[in-house]
Short mmCIF file of C-alpha atoms and ligand atoms in Angstrom, two decimals:
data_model
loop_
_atom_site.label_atom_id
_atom_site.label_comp_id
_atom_site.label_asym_id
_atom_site.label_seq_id
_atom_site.Cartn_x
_atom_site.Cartn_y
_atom_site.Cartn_z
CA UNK X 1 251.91 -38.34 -208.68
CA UNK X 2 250.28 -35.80 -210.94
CA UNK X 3 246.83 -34.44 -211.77
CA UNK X 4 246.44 -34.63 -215.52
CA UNK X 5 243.87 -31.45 -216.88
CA UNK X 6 241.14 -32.56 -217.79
CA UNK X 7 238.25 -31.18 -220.24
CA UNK X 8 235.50 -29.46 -218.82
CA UNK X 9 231.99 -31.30 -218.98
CA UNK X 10 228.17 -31.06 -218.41
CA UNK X 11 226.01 -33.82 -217.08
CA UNK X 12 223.20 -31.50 -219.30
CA UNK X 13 225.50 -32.56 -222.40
CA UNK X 14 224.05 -35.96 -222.46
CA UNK X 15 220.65 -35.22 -222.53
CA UNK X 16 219.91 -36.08 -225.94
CA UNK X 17 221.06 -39.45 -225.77
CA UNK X 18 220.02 -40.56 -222.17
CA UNK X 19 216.74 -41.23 -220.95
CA UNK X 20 215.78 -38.39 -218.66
CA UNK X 21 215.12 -41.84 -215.69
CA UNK X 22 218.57 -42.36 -216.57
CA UNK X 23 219.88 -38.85 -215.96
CA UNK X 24 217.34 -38.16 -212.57
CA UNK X 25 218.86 -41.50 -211.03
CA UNK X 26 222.65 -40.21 -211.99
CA UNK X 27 221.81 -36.65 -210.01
CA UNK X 28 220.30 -38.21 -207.27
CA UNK X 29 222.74 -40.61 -206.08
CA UNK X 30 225.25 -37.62 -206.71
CA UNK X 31 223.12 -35.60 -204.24
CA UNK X 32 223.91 -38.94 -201.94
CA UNK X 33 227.89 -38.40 -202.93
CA UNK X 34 227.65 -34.68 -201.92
CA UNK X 35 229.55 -34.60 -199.30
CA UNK X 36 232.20 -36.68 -200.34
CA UNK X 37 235.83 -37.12 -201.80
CA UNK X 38 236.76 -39.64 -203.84
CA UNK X 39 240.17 -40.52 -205.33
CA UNK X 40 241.03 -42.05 -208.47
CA UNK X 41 244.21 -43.29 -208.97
CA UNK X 42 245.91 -45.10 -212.38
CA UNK X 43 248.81 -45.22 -214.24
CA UNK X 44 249.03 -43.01 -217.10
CA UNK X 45 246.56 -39.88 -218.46
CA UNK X 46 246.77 -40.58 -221.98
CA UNK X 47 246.31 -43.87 -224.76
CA UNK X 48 244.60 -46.63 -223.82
CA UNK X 49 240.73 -47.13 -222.37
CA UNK X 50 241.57 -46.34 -219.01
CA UNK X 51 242.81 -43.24 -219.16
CA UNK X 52 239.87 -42.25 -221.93
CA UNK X 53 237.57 -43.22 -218.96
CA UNK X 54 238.63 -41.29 -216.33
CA UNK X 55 239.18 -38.34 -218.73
CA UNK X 56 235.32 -38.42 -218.57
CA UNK X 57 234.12 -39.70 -215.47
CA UNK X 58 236.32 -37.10 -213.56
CA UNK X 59 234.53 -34.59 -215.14
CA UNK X 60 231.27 -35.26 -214.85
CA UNK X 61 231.17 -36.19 -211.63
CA UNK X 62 232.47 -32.84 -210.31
CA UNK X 63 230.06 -31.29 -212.46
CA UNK X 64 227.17 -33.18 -210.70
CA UNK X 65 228.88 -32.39 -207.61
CA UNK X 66 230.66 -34.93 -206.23
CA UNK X 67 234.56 -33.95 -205.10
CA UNK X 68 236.50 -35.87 -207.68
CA UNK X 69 240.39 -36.39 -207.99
CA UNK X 70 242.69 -38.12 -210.20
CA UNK X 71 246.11 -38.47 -209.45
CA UNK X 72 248.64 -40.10 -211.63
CA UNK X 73 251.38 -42.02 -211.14
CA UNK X 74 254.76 -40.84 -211.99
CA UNK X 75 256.96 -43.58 -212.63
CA UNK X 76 260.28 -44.01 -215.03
CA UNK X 77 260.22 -47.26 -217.83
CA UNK X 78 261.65 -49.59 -215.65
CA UNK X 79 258.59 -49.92 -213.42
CA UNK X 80 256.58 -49.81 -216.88
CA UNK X 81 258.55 -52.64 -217.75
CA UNK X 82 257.14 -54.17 -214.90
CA UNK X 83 253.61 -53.56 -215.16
CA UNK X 84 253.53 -54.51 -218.66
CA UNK X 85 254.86 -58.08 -217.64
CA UNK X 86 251.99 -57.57 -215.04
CA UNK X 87 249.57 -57.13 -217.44
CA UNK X 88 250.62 -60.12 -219.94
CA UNK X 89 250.85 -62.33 -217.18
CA UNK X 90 247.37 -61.83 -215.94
CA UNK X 91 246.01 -62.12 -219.46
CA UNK X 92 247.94 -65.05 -219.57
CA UNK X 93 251.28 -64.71 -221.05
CA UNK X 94 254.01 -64.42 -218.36
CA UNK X 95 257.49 -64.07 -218.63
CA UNK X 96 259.38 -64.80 -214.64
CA UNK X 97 258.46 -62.31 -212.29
CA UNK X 98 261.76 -62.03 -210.55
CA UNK X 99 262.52 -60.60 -207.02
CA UNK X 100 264.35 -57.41 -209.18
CA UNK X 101 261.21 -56.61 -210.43
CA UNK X 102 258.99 -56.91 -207.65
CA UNK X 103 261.78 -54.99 -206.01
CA UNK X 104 261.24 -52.46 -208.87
CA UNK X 105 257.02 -52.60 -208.32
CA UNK X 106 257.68 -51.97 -204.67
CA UNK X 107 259.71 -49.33 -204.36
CA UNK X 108 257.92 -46.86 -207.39
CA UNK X 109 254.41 -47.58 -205.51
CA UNK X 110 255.82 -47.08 -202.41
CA UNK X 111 257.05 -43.67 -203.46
CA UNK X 112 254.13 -42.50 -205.29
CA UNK X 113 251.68 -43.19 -202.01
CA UNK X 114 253.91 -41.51 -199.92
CA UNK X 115 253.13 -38.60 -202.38
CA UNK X 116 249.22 -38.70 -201.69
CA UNK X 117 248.99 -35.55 -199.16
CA UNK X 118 244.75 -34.67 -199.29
CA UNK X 119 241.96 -36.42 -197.24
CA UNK X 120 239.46 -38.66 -199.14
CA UNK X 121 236.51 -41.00 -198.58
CA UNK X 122 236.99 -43.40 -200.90
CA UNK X 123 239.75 -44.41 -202.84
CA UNK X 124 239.45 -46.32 -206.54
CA UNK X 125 242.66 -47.78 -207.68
CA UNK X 126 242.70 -48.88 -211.33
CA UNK X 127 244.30 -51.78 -213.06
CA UNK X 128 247.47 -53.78 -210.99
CA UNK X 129 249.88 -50.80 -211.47
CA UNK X 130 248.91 -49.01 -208.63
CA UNK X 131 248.14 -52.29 -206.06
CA UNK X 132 251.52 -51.82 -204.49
CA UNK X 133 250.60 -48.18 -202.90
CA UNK X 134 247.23 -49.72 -201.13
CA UNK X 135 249.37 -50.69 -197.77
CA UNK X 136 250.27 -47.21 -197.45
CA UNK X 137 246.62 -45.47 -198.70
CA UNK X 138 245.30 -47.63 -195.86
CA UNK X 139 247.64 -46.77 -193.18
CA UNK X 140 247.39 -42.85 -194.61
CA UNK X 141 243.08 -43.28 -194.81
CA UNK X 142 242.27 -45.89 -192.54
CA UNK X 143 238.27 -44.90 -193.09
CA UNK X 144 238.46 -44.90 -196.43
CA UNK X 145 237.37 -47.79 -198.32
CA UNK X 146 239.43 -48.86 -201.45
CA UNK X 147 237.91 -49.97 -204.22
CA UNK X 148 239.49 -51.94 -206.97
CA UNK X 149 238.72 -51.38 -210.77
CA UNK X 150 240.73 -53.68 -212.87
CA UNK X 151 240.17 -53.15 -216.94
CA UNK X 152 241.88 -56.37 -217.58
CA UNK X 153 240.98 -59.62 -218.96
CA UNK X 154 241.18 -61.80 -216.01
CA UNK X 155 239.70 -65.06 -217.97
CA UNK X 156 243.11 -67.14 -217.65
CA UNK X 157 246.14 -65.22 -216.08
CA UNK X 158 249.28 -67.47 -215.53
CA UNK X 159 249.36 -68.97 -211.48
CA UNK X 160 252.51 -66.33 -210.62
CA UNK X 161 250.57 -63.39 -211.54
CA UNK X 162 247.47 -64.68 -210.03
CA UNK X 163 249.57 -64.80 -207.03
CA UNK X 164 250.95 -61.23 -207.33
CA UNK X 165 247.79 -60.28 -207.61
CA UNK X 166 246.51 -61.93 -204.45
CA UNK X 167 249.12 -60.41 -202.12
CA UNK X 168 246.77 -57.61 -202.54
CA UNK X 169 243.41 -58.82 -201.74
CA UNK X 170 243.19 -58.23 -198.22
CA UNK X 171 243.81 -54.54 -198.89
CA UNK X 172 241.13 -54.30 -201.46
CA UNK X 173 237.30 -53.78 -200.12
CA UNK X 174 235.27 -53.82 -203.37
CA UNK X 175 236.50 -54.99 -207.14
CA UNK X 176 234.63 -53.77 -209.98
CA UNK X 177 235.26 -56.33 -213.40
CA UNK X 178 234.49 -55.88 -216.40
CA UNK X 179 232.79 -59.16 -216.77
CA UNK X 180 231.57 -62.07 -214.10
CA UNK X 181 234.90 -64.49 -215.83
CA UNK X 182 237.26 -62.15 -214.47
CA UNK X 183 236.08 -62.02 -210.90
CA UNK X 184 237.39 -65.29 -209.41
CA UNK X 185 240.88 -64.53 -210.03
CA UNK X 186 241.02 -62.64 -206.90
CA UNK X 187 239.32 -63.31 -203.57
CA UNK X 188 238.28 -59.89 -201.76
CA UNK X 189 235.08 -59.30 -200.09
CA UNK X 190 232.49 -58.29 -202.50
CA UNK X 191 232.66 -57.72 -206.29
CA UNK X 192 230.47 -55.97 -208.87
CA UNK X 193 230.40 -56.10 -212.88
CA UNK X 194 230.44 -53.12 -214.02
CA UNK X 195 230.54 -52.44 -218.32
CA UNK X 196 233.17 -49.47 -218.99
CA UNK X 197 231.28 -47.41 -221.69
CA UNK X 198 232.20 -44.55 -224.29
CA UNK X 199 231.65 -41.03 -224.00
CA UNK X 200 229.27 -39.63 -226.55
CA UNK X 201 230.61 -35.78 -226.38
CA UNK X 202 234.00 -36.11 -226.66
CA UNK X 203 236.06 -35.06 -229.57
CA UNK X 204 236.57 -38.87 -230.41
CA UNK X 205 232.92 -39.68 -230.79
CA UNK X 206 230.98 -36.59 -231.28
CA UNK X 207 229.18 -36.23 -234.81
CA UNK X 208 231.23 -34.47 -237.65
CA UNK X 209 229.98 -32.66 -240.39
CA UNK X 210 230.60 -32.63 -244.02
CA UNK X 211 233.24 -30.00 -243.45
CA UNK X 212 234.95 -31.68 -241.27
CA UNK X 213 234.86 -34.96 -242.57
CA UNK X 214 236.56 -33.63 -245.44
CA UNK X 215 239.37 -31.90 -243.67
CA UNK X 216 239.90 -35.28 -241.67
CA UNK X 217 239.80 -36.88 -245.38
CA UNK X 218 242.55 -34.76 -246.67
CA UNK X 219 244.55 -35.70 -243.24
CA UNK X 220 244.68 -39.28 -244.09
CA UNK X 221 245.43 -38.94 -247.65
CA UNK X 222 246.85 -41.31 -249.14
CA UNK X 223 243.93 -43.79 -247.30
CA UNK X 224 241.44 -43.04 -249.67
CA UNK X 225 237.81 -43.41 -248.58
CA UNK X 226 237.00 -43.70 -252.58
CA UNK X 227 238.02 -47.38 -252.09
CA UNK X 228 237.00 -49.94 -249.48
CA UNK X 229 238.63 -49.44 -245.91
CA UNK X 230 239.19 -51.78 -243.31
CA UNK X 231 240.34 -50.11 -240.10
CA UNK X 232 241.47 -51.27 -236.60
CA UNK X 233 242.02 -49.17 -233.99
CA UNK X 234 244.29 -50.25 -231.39
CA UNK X 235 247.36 -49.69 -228.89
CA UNK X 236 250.21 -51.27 -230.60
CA UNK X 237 250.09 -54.04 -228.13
CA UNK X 238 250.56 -58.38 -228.97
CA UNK X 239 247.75 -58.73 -227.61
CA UNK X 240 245.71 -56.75 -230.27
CA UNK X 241 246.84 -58.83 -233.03
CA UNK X 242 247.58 -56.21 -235.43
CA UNK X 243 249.55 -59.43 -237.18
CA UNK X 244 245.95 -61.49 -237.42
CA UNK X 245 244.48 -58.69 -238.81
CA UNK X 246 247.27 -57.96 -241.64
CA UNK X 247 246.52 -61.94 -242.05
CA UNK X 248 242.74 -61.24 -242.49
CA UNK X 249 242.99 -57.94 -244.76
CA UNK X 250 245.30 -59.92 -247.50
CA UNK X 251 243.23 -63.05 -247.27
CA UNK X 252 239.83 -60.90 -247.94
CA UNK X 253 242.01 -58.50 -250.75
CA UNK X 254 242.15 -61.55 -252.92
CA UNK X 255 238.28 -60.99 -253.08
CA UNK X 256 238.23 -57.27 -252.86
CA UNK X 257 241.43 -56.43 -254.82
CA UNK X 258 241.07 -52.49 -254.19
CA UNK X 259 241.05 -52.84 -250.60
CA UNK X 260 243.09 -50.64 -248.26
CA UNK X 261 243.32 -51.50 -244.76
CA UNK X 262 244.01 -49.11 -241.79
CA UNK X 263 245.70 -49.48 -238.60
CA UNK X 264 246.00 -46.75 -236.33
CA UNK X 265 247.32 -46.70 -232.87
CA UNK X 266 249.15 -44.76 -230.23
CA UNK X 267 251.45 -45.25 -227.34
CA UNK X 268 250.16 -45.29 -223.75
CA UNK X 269 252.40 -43.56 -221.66
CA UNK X 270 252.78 -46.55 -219.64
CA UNK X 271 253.53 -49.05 -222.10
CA UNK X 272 257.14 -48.94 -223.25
CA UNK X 273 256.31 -52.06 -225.53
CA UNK X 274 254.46 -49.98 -227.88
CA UNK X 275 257.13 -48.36 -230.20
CA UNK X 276 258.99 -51.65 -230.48
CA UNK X 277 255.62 -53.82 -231.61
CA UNK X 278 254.49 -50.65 -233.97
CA UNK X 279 258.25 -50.95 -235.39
CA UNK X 280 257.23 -54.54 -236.32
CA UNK X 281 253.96 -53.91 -237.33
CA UNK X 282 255.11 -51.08 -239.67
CA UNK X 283 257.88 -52.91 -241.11
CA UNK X 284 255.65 -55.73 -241.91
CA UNK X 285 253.19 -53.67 -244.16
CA UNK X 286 256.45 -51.58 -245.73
CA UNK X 287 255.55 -52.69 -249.06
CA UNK X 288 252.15 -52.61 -249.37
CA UNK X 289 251.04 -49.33 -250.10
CA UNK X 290 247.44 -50.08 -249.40
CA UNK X 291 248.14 -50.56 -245.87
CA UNK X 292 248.64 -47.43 -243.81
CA UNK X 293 250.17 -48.17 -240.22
CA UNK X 294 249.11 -44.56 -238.44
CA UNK X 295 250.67 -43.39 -235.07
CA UNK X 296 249.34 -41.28 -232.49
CA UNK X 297 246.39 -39.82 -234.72
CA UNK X 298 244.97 -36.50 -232.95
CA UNK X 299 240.68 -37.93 -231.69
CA UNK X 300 239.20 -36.04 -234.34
CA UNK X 301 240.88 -37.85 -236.90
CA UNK X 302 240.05 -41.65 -235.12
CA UNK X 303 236.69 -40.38 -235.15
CA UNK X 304 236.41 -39.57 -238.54
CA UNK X 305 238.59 -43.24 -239.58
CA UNK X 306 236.40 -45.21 -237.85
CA UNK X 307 233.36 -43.16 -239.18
CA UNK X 308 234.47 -43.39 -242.72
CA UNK X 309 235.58 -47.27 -242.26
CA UNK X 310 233.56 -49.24 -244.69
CA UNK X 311 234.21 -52.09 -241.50
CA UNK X 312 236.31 -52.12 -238.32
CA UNK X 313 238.04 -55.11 -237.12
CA UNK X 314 238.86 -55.76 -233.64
CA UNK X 315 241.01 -59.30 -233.90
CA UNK X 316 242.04 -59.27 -230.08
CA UNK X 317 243.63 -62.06 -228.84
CA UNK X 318 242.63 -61.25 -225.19
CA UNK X 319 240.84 -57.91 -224.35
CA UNK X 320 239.80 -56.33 -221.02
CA UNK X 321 236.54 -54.68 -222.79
CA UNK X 322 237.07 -53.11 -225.77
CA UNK X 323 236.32 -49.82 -225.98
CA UNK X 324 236.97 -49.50 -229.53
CA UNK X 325 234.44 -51.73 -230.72
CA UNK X 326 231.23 -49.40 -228.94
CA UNK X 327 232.96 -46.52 -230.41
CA UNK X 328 233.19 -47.78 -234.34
CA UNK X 329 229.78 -48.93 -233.65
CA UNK X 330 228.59 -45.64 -232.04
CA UNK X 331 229.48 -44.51 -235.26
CA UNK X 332 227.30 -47.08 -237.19
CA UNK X 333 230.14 -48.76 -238.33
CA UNK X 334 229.80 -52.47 -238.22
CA UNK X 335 232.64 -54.43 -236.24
CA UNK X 336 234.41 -58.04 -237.01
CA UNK X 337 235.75 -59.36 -233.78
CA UNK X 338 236.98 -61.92 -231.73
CA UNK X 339 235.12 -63.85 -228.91
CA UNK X 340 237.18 -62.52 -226.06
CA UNK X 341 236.78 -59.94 -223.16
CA UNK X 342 234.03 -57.78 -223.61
CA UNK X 343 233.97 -58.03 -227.22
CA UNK X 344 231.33 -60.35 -227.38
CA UNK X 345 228.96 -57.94 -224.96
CA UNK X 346 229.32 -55.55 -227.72
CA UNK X 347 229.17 -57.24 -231.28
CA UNK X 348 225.78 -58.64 -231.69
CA UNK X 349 226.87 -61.75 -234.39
CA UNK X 350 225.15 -61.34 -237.60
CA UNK X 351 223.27 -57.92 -236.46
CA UNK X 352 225.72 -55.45 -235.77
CA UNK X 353 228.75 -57.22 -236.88
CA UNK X 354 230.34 -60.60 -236.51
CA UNK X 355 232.33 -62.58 -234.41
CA UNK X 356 235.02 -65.14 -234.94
CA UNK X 357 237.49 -66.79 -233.18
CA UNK X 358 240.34 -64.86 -231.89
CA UNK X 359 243.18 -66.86 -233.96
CA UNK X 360 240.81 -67.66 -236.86
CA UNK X 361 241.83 -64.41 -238.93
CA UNK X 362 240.40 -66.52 -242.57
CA UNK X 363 237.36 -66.06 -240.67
CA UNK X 364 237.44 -62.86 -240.01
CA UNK X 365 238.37 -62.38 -243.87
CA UNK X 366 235.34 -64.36 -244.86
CA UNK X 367 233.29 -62.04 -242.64
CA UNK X 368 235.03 -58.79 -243.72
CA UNK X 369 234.11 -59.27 -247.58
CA UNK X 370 230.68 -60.50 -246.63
CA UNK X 371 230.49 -56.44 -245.22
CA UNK X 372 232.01 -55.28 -248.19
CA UNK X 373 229.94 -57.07 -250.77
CA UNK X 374 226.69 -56.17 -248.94
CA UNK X 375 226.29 -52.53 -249.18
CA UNK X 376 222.73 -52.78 -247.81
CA UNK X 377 223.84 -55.57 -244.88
CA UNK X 378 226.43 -52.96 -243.85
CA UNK X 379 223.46 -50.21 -243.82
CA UNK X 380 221.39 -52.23 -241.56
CA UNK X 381 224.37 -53.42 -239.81
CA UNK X 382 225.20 -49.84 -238.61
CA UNK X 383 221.57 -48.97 -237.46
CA UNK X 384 221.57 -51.63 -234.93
CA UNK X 385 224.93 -51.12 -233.79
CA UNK X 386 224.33 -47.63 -232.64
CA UNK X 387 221.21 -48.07 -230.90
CA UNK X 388 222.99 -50.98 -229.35
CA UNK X 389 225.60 -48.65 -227.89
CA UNK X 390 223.18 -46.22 -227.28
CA UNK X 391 221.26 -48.23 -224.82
CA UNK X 392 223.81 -50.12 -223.12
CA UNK X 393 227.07 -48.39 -223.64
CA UNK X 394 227.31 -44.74 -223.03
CA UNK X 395 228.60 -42.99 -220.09
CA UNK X 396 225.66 -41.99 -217.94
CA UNK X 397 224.84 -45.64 -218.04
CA UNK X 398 228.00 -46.53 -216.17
CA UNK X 399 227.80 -43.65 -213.83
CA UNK X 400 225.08 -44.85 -212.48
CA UNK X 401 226.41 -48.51 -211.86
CA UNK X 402 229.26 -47.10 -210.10
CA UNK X 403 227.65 -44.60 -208.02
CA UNK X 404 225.24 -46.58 -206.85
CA UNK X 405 228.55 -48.87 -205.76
CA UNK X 406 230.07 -46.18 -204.18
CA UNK X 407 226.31 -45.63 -202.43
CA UNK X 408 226.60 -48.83 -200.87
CA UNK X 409 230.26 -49.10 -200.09
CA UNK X 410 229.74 -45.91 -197.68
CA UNK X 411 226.61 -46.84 -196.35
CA UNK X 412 227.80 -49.79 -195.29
CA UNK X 413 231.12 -48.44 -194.26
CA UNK X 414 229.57 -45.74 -192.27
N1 LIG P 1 243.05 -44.97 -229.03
C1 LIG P 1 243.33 -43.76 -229.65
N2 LIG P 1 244.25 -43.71 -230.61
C2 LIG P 1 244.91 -44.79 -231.02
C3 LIG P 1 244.64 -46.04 -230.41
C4 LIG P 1 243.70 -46.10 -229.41
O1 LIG P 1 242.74 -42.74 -229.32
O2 LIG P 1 245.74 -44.67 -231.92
C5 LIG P 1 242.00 -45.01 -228.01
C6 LIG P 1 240.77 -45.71 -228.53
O3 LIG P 1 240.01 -44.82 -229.33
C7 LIG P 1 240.09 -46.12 -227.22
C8 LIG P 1 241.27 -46.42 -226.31
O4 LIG P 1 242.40 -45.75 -226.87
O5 LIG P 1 239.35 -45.05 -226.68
C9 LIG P 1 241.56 -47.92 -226.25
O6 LIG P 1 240.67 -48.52 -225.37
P1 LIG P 1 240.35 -50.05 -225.45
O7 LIG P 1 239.43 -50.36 -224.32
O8 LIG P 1 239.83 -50.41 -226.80
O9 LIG P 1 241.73 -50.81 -225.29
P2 LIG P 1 242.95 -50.66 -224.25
O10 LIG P 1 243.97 -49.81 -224.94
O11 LIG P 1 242.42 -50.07 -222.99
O12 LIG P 1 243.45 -52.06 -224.08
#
């Protein structure tokens, strides 16, 4: 296990887009947290929502005072391998979970909780990679209640995962879901919904200025911003349909013939099936030069793509929440997605952006070039979507959800 660095932030950084209620509630259930530790634990410290998260809770709440750690897991491919199957097969797509591999999941979690030396009060795992060190977190801190956070879409997972999934229940004392479907997949004692959120100060989604938009322009040259741009933003991952969305850009570029479309993602360190689907992905658009596939862009650039997107796309096929979508939003940049995970919390249809269904991509065409030939729609469009985000999807917002969780979970426990 490692502890990744992580930026330094203010609480006092957020005042200007929380209401002050907001921020007096967030320091007084810290001043309730005072006195305790709390451990977060995932799977990787870089690409993907989780590990944008934590890069941001961690920090604030040691700024507001609360003893915060986040440990990572270290862990070679073949247990990545693993988790990723994990992962498909509780979203619902599951190749055979053979004894190898749960041979594989046991052994790497086994060996990464034996690594977990400190004390702490509470322990938050995150997503199914890291359910297999619980037995031994217990045994290590029996008086410390473990709380299970799971980013995934949990609508429809395949009955073996379900299964895997349920060896673990009696370990877990609290789950936190992203939304009320995903909840039943997994029977443990009490449950909360809890939206994730984005982080309004961070390099990603901080304003730019005209300076720096323009540097960030010159970056992405040849994408020219002269010409409509269609952008999604996503882990090269099956599940985010970068295919659908290839499907939806050439379907609306027989209306708008100048159109460029981009698709940027990265690699999370813990998902070895990235390279091979951005291989794919990238070979696909290999002849059209007015698609740009872009890897691993540095924040400041994503932030100034999805700023300078005349409309992002988010054609998910299944999707935990979605960070994505507040954050081209936040940017009053209006979103076409599909009606799965938390998308739907997020995309207001036919005020911020639209939805469609996730494998109707001449839908999502059709709603695409109703953007683009609407410059005023698009306008209007963008207003709504950041006050949207503003009031229901920023970070203080969820810091208060789950403090006042981890409130109750020690008041109860003590
Ligand atoms: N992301 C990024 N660069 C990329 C692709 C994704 O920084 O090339 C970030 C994206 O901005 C967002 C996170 O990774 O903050 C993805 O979170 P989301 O909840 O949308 O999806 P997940 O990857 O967790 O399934």
């Amino acid at each position: 296990m490692h502890a990744p660095v992580v930026p330094d932030r203010s609480i006092d950084a957020y005042a200007s887009v929380t209401e002050r209620d907001r921020l007096e509630r967030l320091r007084s259930l810290a001043e309730a947290l005072s006195d305790v530790q709390i451990l977060h634990v995932s799977s990787t410290a870089t690409g993907g929502g989780v590990a944008e998260l934590l890069r941001s809770i961690v920090p604030v709440c040691n700024d507001l005072g609360i003893d915060t750690d986040w440990l990572v897991m270290d862990a070679d491919d073949d247990f990545f391998e693993v988790t990723k199957a994990v992962h498909n097969g509780l979203q619902g797509n599951g190749e055979p979970l053979t004894d190898e591999m749960k041979a594989t999941y046991r052994e790497e979690t086994a060996r990464n909780a034996a690594e977990i030396e400190d004390e702490y009060d509470l322990v938050v795992a995150h997503d199914p990679q890291p359910l297999g060190m619980l037995e031994r977190l217990e045994e290590r801190l029996p008086d410390a209640p473990i709380v299970w956070r799971c980013h995934v879409d949990l609508s429809d997972p395949v009955d073996e995962y379900r299964a895997f999934l349920s060896a673990y229940a009696d370990r877990i004392d609290h789950g936190i879901f992203s939304r009320s479907a995903y909840a039943a997949a997994i029977d443990v004692p009490k449950t909360s919904i809890v939206y994730p959120s984005i982080d309004p100060v961070t390099e990603k989604n901080r304003s730019l200025d005209e300076e720096e938009l323009a540097t960030e322009r010159d970056r992405l040259d040849p994408l020219s911003f002269d010409a409509p741009v269609v952008t999604q933003v996503s882990r090269f991952d099956p599940w985010k349909d970068q295919f659908g969305t290839l499907e939806a850009y050439r379907s609306a570029q027989r209306n708008v013939p100048e159109l460029q479309l981009a698709l940027a993602g990265g690699m999370a360190g813990d998902d070895p099936e990235g390279l091979r689907l951005y291989e794919q992905v990238a070979d696909e658009a290999v002849d059209d030069p007015d698609v740009h596939v872009l890897a691993d862009l540095p924040d400041t650039t994503v932030n100034a793509l999805q700023r300078l997107s005349d409309v992002v796309v988010q054609k998910s096929l299944r999707e935990g929440f979605g960070l994505v979508v507040s954050e081209a939003l936040w940017k009053r940049t209006p979103v076409v997605g599909s009606t799965v995970g938390g998308i739907p919390l997020q995309i207001e249809d036919g005020r911020n952006g639209y939805l469609v269904e996730p494998d109707d991509a001449a839908a999502a065409s059709d709603r695409i070039v109703t953007l683009l030939e609407d410059d005023e729609c698009r306008t209007q469009f963008g207003v709504n979507a950041r006050e949207h985000v503003r009031k229901r999807f920023l970070l203080p917002r969820q810091l208060v959800d789950l403090l006042e969780i981890f409130v109750e979970i020690l008041e109860y426990d003590n």
